[in-house]
Coordinates of N, CA and C in Angstrom, one line a residue:
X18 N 52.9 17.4 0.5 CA 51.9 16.6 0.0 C 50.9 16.3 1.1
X19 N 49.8 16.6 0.9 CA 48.2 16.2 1.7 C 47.7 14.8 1.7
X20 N 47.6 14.4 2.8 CA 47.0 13.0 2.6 C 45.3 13.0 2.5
X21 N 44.7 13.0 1.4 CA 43.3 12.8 1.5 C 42.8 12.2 2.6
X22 N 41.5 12.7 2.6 CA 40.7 11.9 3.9 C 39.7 11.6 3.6
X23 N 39.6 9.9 3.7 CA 38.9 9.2 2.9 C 37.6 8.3 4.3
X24 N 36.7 8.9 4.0 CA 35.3 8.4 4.8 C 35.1 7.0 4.1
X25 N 34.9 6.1 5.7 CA 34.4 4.7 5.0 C 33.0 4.9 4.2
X26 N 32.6 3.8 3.6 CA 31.0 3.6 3.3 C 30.4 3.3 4.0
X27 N 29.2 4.1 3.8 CA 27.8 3.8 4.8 C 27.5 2.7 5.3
X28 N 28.0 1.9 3.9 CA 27.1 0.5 4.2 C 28.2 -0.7 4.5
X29 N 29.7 -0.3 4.7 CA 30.7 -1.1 4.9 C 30.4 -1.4 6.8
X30 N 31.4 -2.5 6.6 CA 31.5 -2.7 8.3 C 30.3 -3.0 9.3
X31 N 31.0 -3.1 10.4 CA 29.9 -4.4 11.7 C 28.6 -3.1 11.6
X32 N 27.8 -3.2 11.5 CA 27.1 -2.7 12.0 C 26.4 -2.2 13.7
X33 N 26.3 -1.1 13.9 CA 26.4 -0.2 15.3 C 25.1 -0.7 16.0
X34 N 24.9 -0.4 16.8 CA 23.6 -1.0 18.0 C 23.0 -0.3 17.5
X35 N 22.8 1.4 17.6 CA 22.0 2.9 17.0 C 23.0 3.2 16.0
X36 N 22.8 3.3 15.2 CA 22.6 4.3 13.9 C 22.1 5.7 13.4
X37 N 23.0 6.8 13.2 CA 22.2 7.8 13.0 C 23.2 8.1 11.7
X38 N 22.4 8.7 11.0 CA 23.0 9.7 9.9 C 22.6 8.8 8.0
X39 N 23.2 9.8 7.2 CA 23.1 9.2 5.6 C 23.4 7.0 5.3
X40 N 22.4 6.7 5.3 CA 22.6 5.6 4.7 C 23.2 4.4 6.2
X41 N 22.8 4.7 7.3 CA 23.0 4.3 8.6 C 23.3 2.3 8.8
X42 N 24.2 2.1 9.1 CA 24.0 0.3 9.0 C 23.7 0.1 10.6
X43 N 22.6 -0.2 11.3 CA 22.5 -0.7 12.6 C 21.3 -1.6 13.3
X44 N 21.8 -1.9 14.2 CA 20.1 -3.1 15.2 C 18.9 -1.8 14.5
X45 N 19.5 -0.4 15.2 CA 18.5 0.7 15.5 C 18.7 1.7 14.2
X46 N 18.4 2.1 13.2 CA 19.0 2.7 12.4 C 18.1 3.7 12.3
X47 N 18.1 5.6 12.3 CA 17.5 6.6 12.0 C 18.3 7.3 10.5
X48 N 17.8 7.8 9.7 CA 18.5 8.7 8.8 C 17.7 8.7 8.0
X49 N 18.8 8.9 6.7 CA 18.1 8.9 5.2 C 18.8 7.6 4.7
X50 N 17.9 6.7 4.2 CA 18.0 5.3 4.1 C 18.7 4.5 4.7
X51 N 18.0 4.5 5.9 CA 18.6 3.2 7.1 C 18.1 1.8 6.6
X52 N 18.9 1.5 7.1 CA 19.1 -0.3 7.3 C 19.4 -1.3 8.5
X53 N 18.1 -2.1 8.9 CA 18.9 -2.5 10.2 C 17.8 -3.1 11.0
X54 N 17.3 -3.4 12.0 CA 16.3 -4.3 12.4 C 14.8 -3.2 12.7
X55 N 15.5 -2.6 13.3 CA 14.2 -1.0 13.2 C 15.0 -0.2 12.5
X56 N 14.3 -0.1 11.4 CA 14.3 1.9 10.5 C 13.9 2.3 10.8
X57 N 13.7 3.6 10.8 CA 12.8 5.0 11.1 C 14.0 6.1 10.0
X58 N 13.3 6.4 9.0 CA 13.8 7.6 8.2 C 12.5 7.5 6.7
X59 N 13.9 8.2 5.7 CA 13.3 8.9 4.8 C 13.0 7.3 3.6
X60 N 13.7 6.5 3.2 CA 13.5 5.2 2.6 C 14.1 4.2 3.5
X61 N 13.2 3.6 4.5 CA 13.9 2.7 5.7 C 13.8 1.4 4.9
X62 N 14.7 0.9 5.2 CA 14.7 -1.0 4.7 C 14.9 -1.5 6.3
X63 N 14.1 -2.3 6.8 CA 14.5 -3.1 7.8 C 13.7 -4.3 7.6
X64 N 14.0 -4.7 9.2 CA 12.7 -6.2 9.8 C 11.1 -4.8 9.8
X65 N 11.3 -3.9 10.8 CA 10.3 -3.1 10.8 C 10.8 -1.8 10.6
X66 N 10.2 -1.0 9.5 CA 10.4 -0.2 8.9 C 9.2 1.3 8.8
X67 N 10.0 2.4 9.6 CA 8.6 3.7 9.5 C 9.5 4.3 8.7
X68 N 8.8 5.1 7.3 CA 8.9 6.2 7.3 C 7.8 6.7 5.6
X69 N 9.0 6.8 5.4 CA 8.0 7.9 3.9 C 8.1 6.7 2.6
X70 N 9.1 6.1 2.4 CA 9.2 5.2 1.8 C 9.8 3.9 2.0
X71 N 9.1 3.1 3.3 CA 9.3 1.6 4.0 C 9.8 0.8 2.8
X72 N 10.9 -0.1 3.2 CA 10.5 -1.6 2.4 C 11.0 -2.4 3.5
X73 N 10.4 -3.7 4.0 CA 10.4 -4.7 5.2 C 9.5 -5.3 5.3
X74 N 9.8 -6.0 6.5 CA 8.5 -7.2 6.9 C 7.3 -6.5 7.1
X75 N 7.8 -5.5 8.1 CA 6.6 -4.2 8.9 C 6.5 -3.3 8.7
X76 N 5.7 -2.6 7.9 CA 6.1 -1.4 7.5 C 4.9 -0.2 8.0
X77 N 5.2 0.8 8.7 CA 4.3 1.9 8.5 C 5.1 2.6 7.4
X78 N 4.2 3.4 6.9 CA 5.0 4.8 5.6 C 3.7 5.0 4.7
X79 N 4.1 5.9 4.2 CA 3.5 6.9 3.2 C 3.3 5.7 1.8
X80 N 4.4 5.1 0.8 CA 4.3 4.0 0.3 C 5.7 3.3 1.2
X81 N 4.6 1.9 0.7 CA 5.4 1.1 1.5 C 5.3 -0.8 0.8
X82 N 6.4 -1.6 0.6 CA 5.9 -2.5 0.4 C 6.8 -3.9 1.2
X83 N 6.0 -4.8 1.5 CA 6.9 -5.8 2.0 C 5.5 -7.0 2.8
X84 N 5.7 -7.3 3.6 CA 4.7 -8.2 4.3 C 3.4 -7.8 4.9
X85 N 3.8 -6.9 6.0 CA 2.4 -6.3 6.4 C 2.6 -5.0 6.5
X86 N 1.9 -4.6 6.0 CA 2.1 -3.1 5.8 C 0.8 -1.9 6.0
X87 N 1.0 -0.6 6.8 CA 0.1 0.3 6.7 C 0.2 1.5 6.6
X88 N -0.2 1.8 5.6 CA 0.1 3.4 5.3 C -0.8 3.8 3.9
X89 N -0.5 4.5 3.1 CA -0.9 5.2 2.3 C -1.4 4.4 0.9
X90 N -0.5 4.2 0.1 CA -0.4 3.6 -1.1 C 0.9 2.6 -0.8
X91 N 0.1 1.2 -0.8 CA 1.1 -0.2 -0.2 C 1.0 -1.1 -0.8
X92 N 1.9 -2.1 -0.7 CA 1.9 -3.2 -1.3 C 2.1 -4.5 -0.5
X93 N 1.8 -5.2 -0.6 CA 2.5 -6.6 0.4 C 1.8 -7.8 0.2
X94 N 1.8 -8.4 1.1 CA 0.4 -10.2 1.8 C -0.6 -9.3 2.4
X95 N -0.6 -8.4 3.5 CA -1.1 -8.0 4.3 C -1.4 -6.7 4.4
X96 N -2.0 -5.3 3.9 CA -1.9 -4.6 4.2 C -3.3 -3.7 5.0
X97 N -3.0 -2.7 5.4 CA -4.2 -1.2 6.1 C -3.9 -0.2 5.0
X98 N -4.7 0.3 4.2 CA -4.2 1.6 3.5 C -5.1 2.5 2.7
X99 N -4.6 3.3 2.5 CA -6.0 4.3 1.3 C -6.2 3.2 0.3
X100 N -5.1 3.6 -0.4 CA -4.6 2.7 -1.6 C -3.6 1.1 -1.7
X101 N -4.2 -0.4 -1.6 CA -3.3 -1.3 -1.7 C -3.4 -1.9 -2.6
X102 N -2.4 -3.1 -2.5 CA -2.3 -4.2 -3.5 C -2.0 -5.2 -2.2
X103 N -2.2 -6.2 -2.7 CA -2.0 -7.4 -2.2 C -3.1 -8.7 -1.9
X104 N -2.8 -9.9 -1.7 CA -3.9 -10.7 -1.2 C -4.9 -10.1 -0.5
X105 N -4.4 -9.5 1.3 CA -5.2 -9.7 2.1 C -5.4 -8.6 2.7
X106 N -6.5 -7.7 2.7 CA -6.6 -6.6 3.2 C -7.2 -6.5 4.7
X107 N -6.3 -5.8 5.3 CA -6.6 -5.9 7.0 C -7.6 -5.0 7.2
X108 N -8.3 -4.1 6.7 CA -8.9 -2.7 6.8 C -10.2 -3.8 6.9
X109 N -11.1 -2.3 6.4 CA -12.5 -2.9 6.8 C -13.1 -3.3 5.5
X110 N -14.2 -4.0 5.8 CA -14.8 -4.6 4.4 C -15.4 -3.6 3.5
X111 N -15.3 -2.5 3.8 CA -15.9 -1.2 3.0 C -15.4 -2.0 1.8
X112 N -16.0 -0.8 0.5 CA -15.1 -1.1 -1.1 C -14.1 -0.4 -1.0
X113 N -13.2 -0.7 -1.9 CA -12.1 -0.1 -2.7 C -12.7 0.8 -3.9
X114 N -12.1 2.1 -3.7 CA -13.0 3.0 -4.8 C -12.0 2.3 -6.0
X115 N -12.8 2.5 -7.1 CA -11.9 2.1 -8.6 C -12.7 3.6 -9.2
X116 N -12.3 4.0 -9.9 CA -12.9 5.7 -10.5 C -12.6 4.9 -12.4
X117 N -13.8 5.8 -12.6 CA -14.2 6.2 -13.7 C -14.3 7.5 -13.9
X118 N -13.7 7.7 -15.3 CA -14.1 9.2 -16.0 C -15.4 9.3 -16.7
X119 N -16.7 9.9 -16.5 CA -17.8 10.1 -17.3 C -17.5 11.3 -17.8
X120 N -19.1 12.2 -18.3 CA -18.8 13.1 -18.9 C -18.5 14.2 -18.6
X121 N -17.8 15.1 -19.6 CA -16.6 16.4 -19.3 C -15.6 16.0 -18.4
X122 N -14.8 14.8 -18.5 CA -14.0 14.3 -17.3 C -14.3 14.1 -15.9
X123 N -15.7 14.0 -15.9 CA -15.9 14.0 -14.0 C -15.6 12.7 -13.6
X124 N -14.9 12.5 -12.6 CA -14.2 11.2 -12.0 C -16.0 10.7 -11.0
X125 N -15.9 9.1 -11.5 CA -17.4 8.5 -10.8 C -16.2 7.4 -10.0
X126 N -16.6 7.5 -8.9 CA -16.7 6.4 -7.6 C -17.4 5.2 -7.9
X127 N -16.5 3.6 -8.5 CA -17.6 2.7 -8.3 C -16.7 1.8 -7.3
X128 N -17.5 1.2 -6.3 CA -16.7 0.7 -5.4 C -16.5 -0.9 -5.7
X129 N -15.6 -1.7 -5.8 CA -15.7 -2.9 -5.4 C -15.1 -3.6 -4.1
X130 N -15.8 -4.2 -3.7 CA -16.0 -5.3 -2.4 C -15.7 -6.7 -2.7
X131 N -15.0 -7.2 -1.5 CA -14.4 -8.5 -1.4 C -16.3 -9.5 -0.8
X132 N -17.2 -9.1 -0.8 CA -18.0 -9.8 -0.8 C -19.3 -9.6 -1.5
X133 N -19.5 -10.8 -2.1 CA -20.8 -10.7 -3.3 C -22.2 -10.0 -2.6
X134 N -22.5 -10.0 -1.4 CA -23.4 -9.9 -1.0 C -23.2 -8.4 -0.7
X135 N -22.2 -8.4 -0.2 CA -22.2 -6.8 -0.1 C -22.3 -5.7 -1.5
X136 N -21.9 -6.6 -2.3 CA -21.8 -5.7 -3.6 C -22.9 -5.9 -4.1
X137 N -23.6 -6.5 -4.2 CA -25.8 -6.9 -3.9 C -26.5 -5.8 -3.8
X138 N -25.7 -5.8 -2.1 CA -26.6 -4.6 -1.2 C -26.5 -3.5 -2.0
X139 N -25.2 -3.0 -2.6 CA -25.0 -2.1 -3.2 C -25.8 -1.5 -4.5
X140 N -25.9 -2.8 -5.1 CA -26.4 -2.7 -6.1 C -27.6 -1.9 -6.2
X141 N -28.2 -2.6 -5.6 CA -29.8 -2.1 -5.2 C -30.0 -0.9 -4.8
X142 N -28.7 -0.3 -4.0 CA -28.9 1.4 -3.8 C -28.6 2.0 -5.0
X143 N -27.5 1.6 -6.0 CA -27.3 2.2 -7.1 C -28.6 2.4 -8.0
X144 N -29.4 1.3 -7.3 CA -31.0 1.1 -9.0 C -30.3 0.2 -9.8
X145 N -29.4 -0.3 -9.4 CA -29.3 -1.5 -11.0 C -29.2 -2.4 -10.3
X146 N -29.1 -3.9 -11.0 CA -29.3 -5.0 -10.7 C -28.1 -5.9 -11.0
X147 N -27.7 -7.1 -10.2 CA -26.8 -8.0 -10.2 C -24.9 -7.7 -10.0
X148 N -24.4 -7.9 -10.1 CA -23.0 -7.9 -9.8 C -21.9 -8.1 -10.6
X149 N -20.7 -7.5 -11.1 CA -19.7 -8.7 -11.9 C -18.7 -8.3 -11.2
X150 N -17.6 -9.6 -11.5 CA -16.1 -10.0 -10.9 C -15.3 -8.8 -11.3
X151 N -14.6 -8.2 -10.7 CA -13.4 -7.7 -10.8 C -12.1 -7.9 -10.1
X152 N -11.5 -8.7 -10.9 CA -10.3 -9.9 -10.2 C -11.2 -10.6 -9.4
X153 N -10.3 -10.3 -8.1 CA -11.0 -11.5 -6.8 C -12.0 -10.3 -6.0
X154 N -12.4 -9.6 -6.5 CA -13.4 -8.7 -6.1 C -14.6 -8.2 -6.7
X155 N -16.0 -8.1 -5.8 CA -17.1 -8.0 -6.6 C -17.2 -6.3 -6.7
X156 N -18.0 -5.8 -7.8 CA -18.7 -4.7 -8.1 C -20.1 -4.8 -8.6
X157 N -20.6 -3.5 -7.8 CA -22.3 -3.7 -8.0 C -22.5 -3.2 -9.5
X158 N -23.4 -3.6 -10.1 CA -24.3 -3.5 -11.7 C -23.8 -4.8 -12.2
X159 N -24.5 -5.3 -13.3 CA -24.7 -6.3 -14.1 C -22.8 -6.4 -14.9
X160 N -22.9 -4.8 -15.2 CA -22.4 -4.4 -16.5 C -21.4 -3.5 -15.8
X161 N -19.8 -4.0 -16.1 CA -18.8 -2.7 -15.5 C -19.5 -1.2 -16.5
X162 N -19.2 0.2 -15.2 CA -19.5 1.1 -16.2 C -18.5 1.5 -17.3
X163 N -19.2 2.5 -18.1 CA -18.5 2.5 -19.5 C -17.1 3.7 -18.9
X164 N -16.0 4.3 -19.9 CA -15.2 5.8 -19.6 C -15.9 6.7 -19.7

């Protein structure tokens, strides 16, 4: 008779100072979904978290969501990104594209801005006139455009 050989779980037990490998528990954790005060892998959970899919306080990654975050398509209080969500955008005051489909499907760029004045300015290069709210953000024309 063979006695199986049975591997603890990833996520059992004290956790290591460095961590390497599948599902890593440590201070320092590298792999494919680490856990631990710094991640760096493929879905990191930490305090600060890099990789392709962050979730933490800190996050760089590709998406990512948690407190402050910068990367691609993010979520958080605080982020830098192409694409976010959250209260407070750390980037620059440029717009946020929002897209519209017009005609034969062409995707139209209308930007909104976290300031009325700036979406003004805008306005006036588009040729139209005045501004409306979108959420807590302005867009230039009177009138959102149509699909």
């Amino acid at each position: 008779m063979t006695t199986p050989v049975v591997s603890p779980p990833a996520c059992s037990g004290r956790p290591k100072i460095v961590a390497i490998g599948i599902a890593p528990l440590g201070i320092i954790s590298i792999g494919i979904v680490p856990m631990g005060v710094v991640s760096i892998g493929v879905v990191p959970m930490g305090v600060l978290s890099i990789g392709a899919v962050a979730m933490g306080v800190i996050n760089a990654s590709v998406v990512g969501m948690g407190i402050l975050i910068a990367g691609v398509n993010v979520m958080g209080v605080w982020w830098v990104g192409i694409e976010g969500m959250g209260p407070f955008s750390l980037g620059s005051q440029s717009g946020q594209v929002h897209q519209h489909h017009g005609q034969q499907g062409a995707t139209q760029n209308v930007y909104a801005y976290q300031s009325k004045q700036v979406a003004l300015q805008k306005a006036k290069e588009l040729g139209c006139e005045g501004v409306h709210a979108m959420g807590s953000l302005w867009m230039p024309c009177r009138e959102h455009p149509q699909h």
